[in-house]
Amino acid sequence: MIKQVLAIETSCDDTSVAVVSDRGWVKSVVSANQDLVHSPFGGIVPEIASRNHSIHLLPLVDKALEKAKLTWNDIDAIVVTSRPGLLGSLLVGVITAKSLALAKNLPFIGVNHLEAHLLAPFLRDETYEPPVDFSYPYVALAVSGGHTQLYLVEGLGKYRVLGRTLDDAAGEAFDKFAKTIGLGFPGGPLVDKYSSGGNIKAYSFPRPLINEDNFDFSFSGLKSSAVRTVDSLDKKPDEKNHEKERADLCASYQEAVVDVLISKLSKAIEQQGVRNATITGGVSANSRLRKRAEELARKLGIEIVIPPLRYCTDNAAMVGYAGLLRLQNGESSGADLRPEARSRPDDFLSGDSR
Ligand code: KG4
Ligand code: ZN
């Protein structure tokens, strides 16, 4: 029986390794964040990302075992994110996982990164555990720099896509807006920070697709509208002494993004008739989104779990848990495991379950 795995995540710009055991217990998770190296370029540079994974990965493997106070003898299998993501980045993780599995004579499995995000609420450690009644089926909103999707999670391997972004991801919408007003990268946390004290009604930004009868998102029009608004301002928000304009712009823009996310999440919860929901991905750090999610949960009388940020942003713990469940289900990968830039068609179910 496989009870403890070492997991590797390198699908984008975060290198992360974790040791995860039965029932999602996280024994250790260690990560190397690359924000600082990509920041001068205003976005992620794939070649730099994969090079940094190569540098950081093996030392992090040692560190994860050390932190968990374990040796290779305690590890039953290896899990690695094999899709979707940047090919060069995924390749570093997949090759390393395969080589370690061969050297240590262990089974291994490649998992879908999005599946891992969806299962993150089940992780547990000394300071976090999911609410006792959190269970399938639940609606999941996955919002990060690369993804914005709404799912109905019906069970292991049963992830029904209810809707997705037609263009930019929510995190991208924050990052591009931040760039427009002269903030750094990644911009989401800065927009969140500068929104504090701003007037959410100061500027009226569009809420794309909010009234459409579907669960799709679109953020590129919102971003263009913000660019036009900023261009038309006399007082540019990146200039000194114009903190009020910056706060109002950030708060109004953030409200537009959050309004759309909460509205679609709310409709999905009601339509699917579930008692549980979760928000995951880097954007779930957003303070306004968290507040509005709390209000929504109270209003609907349901549970919306937002796991701690360490399990919401890209991390190997969630990957380990997804892989552990699959391995315990009798699945594993073979030597032909390859990184894939996109999800496989059968990774997700499409449409409405009703
Ligand atoms: O999940 P993540 O760490 O990496 C991936 O994109 O996979 O998400 C990063 C994204 C970035 O776009 C970042 O700007 C956004 O999450 N983000 C935020 C906040 N913190 C991170 N967006 C809005 N408000 C925040 N507080
Ligand atoms: Zn992610």
mmCIF file of C-alpha atoms and ligand atoms in Angstrom, residues 11 113-114 117 144 147 281 312-314 318, ligand 2:
data_model
loop_
_atom_site.group_PDB
_atom_site.id
_atom_site.type_symbol
_atom_site.label_atom_id
_atom_site.label_comp_id
_atom_site.label_asym_id
_atom_site.label_seq_id
_atom_site.Cartn_x
_atom_site.Cartn_y
_atom_site.Cartn_z
ATOM 1 C CA SER A 11 4.845 23.504 -14.279
ATOM 2 C CA HIS A 113 -1.690 20.400 -12.272
ATOM 3 C CA LEU A 114 -5.308 21.615 -12.328
ATOM 4 C CA HIS A 117 -5.419 22.648 -7.422
ATOM 5 C CA SER A 144 -4.343 32.021 -11.044
ATOM 6 C CA HIS A 147 -5.990 29.737 -15.277
ATOM 7 C CA GLY A 281 -4.995 29.483 -7.236
ATOM 8 C CA CYS A 312 -3.463 27.813 -3.147
ATOM 9 C CA THR A 313 -0.448 29.078 -5.067
ATOM 10 C CA ASP A 314 1.553 26.544 -7.062
ATOM 11 C CA MET A 318 -1.409 19.472 -3.694
HETATM 12 ZN ZN ZN B 2 -1.376 26.702 -10.711
#
